[in-house]
Amino acid sequence: MINKIKSFLRLGPSRKIIVIQALWISIYTYFLFSFCNRRARFGEKTVPAASLHQLPHKKVNDIGWAIQAVAKYISWKNVCRHQAYQAKLLCDFYKIPCLIFVGFKKEPNKNEIEAHAWTVAGGKIITGFCNPNEYIVQSVYKNKWQ
């Protein structure tokens, strides 16, 4: 635990702020998806072609990194859907356009269907790292800055 605190203290001021934001947002999404699931909205539905219009943004890497760093150390449920929602909230806060993809694929060995959510901002995946070509995209949501 002391090493984690030392690592946090070595971060630059902007990274410390975004880690704290990601931590609070992860707590919020845990309670949101646990108790008020119907209130969680990814945004407005759109078509996948909108992903072609995303420009790089300097905060995108920090948002993805902070969400992954927090997810590594928390003990509560923080699955791809939660992380996609966290990325949407942080992108909204920093006025960064993002898209959230929800897709499905069939696992051939298990004969089961797997659902997955991932976020694309600045033209790259920042949460839910996967090969999007393996999934059949069911829905694409854009935030208000898209």
Tab-separated table of N, CA, C and O in Angstrom, residues 66-116:
chain	number	residue	atom	x	y	z
A	66	ALA	N	-5.677	6.644	-16.626
A	66	ALA	CA	-6.225	6.795	-15.270
A	66	ALA	C	-7.302	5.753	-14.995
A	66	ALA	O	-7.334	5.170	-13.902
A	67	ILE	N	-8.172	5.509	-15.956
A	67	ILE	CA	-9.229	4.511	-15.751
A	67	ILE	C	-8.626	3.130	-15.543
A	67	ILE	O	-9.048	2.381	-14.658
A	68	GLN	N	-7.612	2.780	-16.330
A	68	GLN	CA	-6.955	1.482	-16.175
A	68	GLN	C	-6.197	1.385	-14.852
A	68	GLN	O	-6.212	0.343	-14.201
A	69	ALA	N	-5.533	2.479	-14.453
A	69	ALA	CA	-4.788	2.473	-13.186
A	69	ALA	C	-5.726	2.290	-11.997
A	69	ALA	O	-5.445	1.495	-11.094
A	70	VAL	N	-6.837	2.999	-12.003
A	70	VAL	CA	-7.803	2.872	-10.907
A	70	VAL	C	-8.410	1.473	-10.907
A	70	VAL	O	-8.548	0.849	-9.855
A	71	ALA	N	-8.754	0.953	-12.081
A	71	ALA	CA	-9.371	-0.377	-12.179
A	71	ALA	C	-8.462	-1.469	-11.621
A	71	ALA	O	-8.939	-2.464	-11.077
A	72	LYS	N	-7.166	-1.255	-11.744
A	72	LYS	CA	-6.210	-2.251	-11.274
A	72	LYS	C	-6.207	-2.375	-9.747
A	72	LYS	O	-5.928	-3.439	-9.200
A	73	TYR	N	-6.539	-1.286	-9.044
A	73	TYR	CA	-6.382	-1.274	-7.598
A	73	TYR	C	-7.677	-1.287	-6.792
A	73	TYR	O	-7.634	-1.434	-5.583
A	74	ILE	N	-8.816	-1.124	-7.433
A	74	ILE	CA	-10.061	-1.110	-6.662
A	74	ILE	C	-10.580	-2.531	-6.480
A	74	ILE	O	-10.255	-3.426	-7.261
A	75	SER	N	-11.397	-2.711	-5.458
A	75	SER	CA	-11.880	-4.062	-5.156
A	75	SER	C	-13.313	-4.290	-5.620
A	75	SER	O	-13.791	-5.406	-5.592
A	76	TRP	N	-14.021	-3.256	-6.052
A	76	TRP	CA	-15.402	-3.431	-6.482
A	76	TRP	C	-15.473	-3.710	-7.979
A	76	TRP	O	-14.503	-3.541	-8.712
A	77	LYS	N	-16.649	-4.128	-8.402
A	77	LYS	CA	-16.890	-4.484	-9.800
A	77	LYS	C	-16.649	-3.276	-10.709
A	77	LYS	O	-17.206	-2.210	-10.476
A	78	ASN	N	-15.818	-3.462	-11.715
A	78	ASN	CA	-15.485	-2.386	-12.644
A	78	ASN	C	-15.244	-2.994	-14.023
A	78	ASN	O	-14.124	-3.021	-14.515
A	79	VAL	N	-16.305	-3.484	-14.636
A	79	VAL	CA	-16.218	-4.180	-15.916
A	79	VAL	C	-16.191	-3.190	-17.073
A	79	VAL	O	-16.251	-1.971	-16.876
A	80	CYS	N	-16.161	-3.702	-18.290
A	80	CYS	CA	-16.017	-2.859	-19.483
A	80	CYS	C	-17.123	-1.813	-19.592
A	80	CYS	O	-16.869	-0.676	-19.984
A	81	ARG	N	-18.334	-2.168	-19.234
A	81	ARG	CA	-19.458	-1.227	-19.301
A	81	ARG	C	-19.238	-0.068	-18.343
A	81	ARG	O	-19.482	1.087	-18.677
A	82	HIS	N	-18.756	-0.366	-17.142
A	82	HIS	CA	-18.474	0.680	-16.161
A	82	HIS	C	-17.358	1.588	-16.664
A	82	HIS	O	-17.443	2.815	-16.559
A	83	GLN	N	-16.304	0.997	-17.191
A	83	GLN	CA	-15.168	1.778	-17.666
A	83	GLN	C	-15.541	2.640	-18.867
A	83	GLN	O	-15.074	3.775	-18.984
A	84	ALA	N	-16.403	2.128	-19.739
A	84	ALA	CA	-16.853	2.927	-20.879
A	84	ALA	C	-17.642	4.137	-20.389
A	84	ALA	O	-17.486	5.244	-20.912
A	85	TYR	N	-18.464	3.937	-19.372
A	85	TYR	CA	-19.239	5.045	-18.824
A	85	TYR	C	-18.324	6.060	-18.131
A	85	TYR	O	-18.513	7.264	-18.232
A	86	GLN	N	-17.317	5.564	-17.423
A	86	GLN	CA	-16.343	6.454	-16.778
A	86	GLN	C	-15.628	7.298	-17.826
A	86	GLN	O	-15.446	8.508	-17.649
A	87	ALA	N	-15.229	6.668	-18.935
A	87	ALA	CA	-14.548	7.400	-20.007
A	87	ALA	C	-15.469	8.456	-20.597
A	87	ALA	O	-15.043	9.575	-20.890
A	88	LYS	N	-16.749	8.124	-20.766
A	88	LYS	CA	-17.704	9.089	-21.294
A	88	LYS	C	-17.809	10.302	-20.379
A	88	LYS	O	-17.786	11.444	-20.823
A	89	LEU	N	-17.905	10.058	-19.063
A	89	LEU	CA	-18.020	11.169	-18.110
A	89	LEU	C	-16.767	12.042	-18.113
A	89	LEU	O	-16.863	13.273	-18.096
A	90	LEU	N	-15.598	11.423	-18.145
A	90	LEU	CA	-14.357	12.208	-18.174
A	90	LEU	C	-14.213	12.953	-19.502
A	90	LEU	O	-13.777	14.105	-19.515
A	91	CYS	N	-14.577	12.317	-20.607
A	91	CYS	CA	-14.528	13.002	-21.906
A	91	CYS	C	-15.513	14.165	-21.926
A	91	CYS	O	-15.203	15.235	-22.468
A	92	ASP	N	-16.687	13.993	-21.331
A	92	ASP	CA	-17.640	15.104	-21.236
A	92	ASP	C	-17.039	16.247	-20.427
A	92	ASP	O	-17.139	17.408	-20.814
A	93	PHE	N	-16.400	15.911	-19.317
A	93	PHE	CA	-15.812	16.935	-18.451
A	93	PHE	C	-14.746	17.741	-19.190
A	93	PHE	O	-14.676	18.965	-19.062
A	94	TYR	N	-13.916	17.057	-19.974
A	94	TYR	CA	-12.836	17.723	-20.700
A	94	TYR	C	-13.245	18.144	-22.114
A	94	TYR	O	-12.396	18.563	-22.901
A	95	LYS	N	-14.529	17.999	-22.449
A	95	LYS	CA	-15.078	18.403	-23.750
A	95	LYS	C	-14.369	17.710	-24.916
A	95	LYS	O	-14.020	18.325	-25.916
A	96	ILE	N	-14.182	16.398	-24.751
A	96	ILE	CA	-13.533	15.582	-25.772
A	96	ILE	C	-14.594	14.697	-26.416
A	96	ILE	O	-15.329	14.002	-25.723
A	97	PRO	N	-14.692	14.694	-27.736
A	97	PRO	CA	-15.644	13.800	-28.399
A	97	PRO	C	-15.243	12.341	-28.197
A	97	PRO	O	-14.053	12.000	-28.253
A	98	CYS	N	-16.225	11.487	-27.944
A	98	CYS	CA	-15.946	10.058	-27.813
A	98	CYS	C	-17.131	9.250	-28.316
A	98	CYS	O	-18.250	9.758	-28.417
A	99	LEU	N	-16.853	8.017	-28.633
A	99	LEU	CA	-17.870	7.061	-29.048
A	99	LEU	C	-17.777	5.841	-28.153
A	99	LEU	O	-16.668	5.396	-27.825
A	100	ILE	N	-18.931	5.296	-27.784
A	100	ILE	CA	-18.976	4.061	-27.008
A	100	ILE	C	-19.623	3.002	-27.888
A	100	ILE	O	-20.718	3.195	-28.399
A	101	PHE	N	-18.920	1.904	-28.054
A	101	PHE	CA	-19.406	0.794	-28.868
A	101	PHE	C	-19.840	-0.334	-27.948
A	101	PHE	O	-19.149	-0.658	-26.972
A	102	VAL	N	-20.974	-0.944	-28.266
A	102	VAL	CA	-21.446	-2.133	-27.565
A	102	VAL	C	-21.574	-3.211	-28.622
A	102	VAL	O	-22.294	-3.041	-29.615
A	103	GLY	N	-20.847	-4.309	-28.419
A	103	GLY	CA	-20.851	-5.374	-29.415
A	103	GLY	C	-20.958	-6.743	-28.784
A	103	GLY	O	-20.833	-6.904	-27.562
A	104	PHE	N	-21.182	-7.731	-29.638
A	104	PHE	CA	-21.347	-9.116	-29.203
A	104	PHE	C	-20.520	-10.020	-30.105
A	104	PHE	O	-20.321	-9.722	-31.279
A	105	LYS	N	-20.059	-11.120	-29.517
A	105	LYS	CA	-19.409	-12.155	-30.325
A	105	LYS	C	-19.726	-13.505	-29.707
A	105	LYS	O	-19.988	-13.608	-28.497
A	106	LYS	N	-19.732	-14.518	-30.533
A	106	LYS	CA	-20.002	-15.863	-30.062
A	106	LYS	C	-18.683	-16.554	-29.770
A	106	LYS	O	-17.778	-16.560	-30.615
A	107	GLU	N	-18.579	-17.085	-28.572
A	107	GLU	CA	-17.395	-17.846	-28.184
A	107	GLU	C	-17.538	-19.263	-28.732
A	107	GLU	O	-18.419	-20.010	-28.279
A	108	PRO	N	-16.722	-19.662	-29.695
A	108	PRO	CA	-16.903	-20.980	-30.323
A	108	PRO	C	-16.667	-22.150	-29.359
A	108	PRO	O	-17.346	-23.156	-29.440
A	109	ASN	N	-15.740	-22.014	-28.431
A	109	ASN	CA	-15.428	-23.114	-27.509
A	109	ASN	C	-16.507	-23.306	-26.457
A	109	ASN	O	-16.750	-24.421	-26.012
A	110	LYS	N	-17.136	-22.211	-26.035
A	110	LYS	CA	-18.106	-22.265	-24.949
A	110	LYS	C	-19.550	-22.253	-25.443
A	110	LYS	O	-20.466	-22.478	-24.679
A	111	ASN	N	-19.753	-21.959	-26.724
A	111	ASN	CA	-21.095	-21.828	-27.290
A	111	ASN	C	-21.912	-20.790	-26.518
A	111	ASN	O	-23.078	-20.998	-26.214
A	112	GLU	N	-21.253	-19.690	-26.156
A	112	GLU	CA	-21.892	-18.597	-25.438
A	112	GLU	C	-21.691	-17.302	-26.215
A	112	GLU	O	-20.766	-17.177	-27.009
A	113	ILE	N	-22.561	-16.338	-25.938
A	113	ILE	CA	-22.424	-15.021	-26.540
A	113	ILE	C	-21.819	-14.082	-25.507
A	113	ILE	O	-22.282	-14.014	-24.369
A	114	GLU	N	-20.767	-13.393	-25.900
A	114	GLU	CA	-20.067	-12.468	-25.013
A	114	GLU	C	-20.371	-11.037	-25.434
A	114	GLU	O	-20.281	-10.692	-26.607
A	115	ALA	N	-20.762	-10.222	-24.479
A	115	ALA	CA	-21.000	-8.798	-24.739
A	115	ALA	C	-19.779	-8.011	-24.287
A	115	ALA	O	-19.084	-8.414	-23.349
A	116	HIS	N	-19.524	-6.899	-24.971
A	116	HIS	CA	-18.365	-6.083	-24.613
A	116	HIS	C	-18.638	-4.624	-24.974
A	116	HIS	O	-19.360	-4.340	-25.929
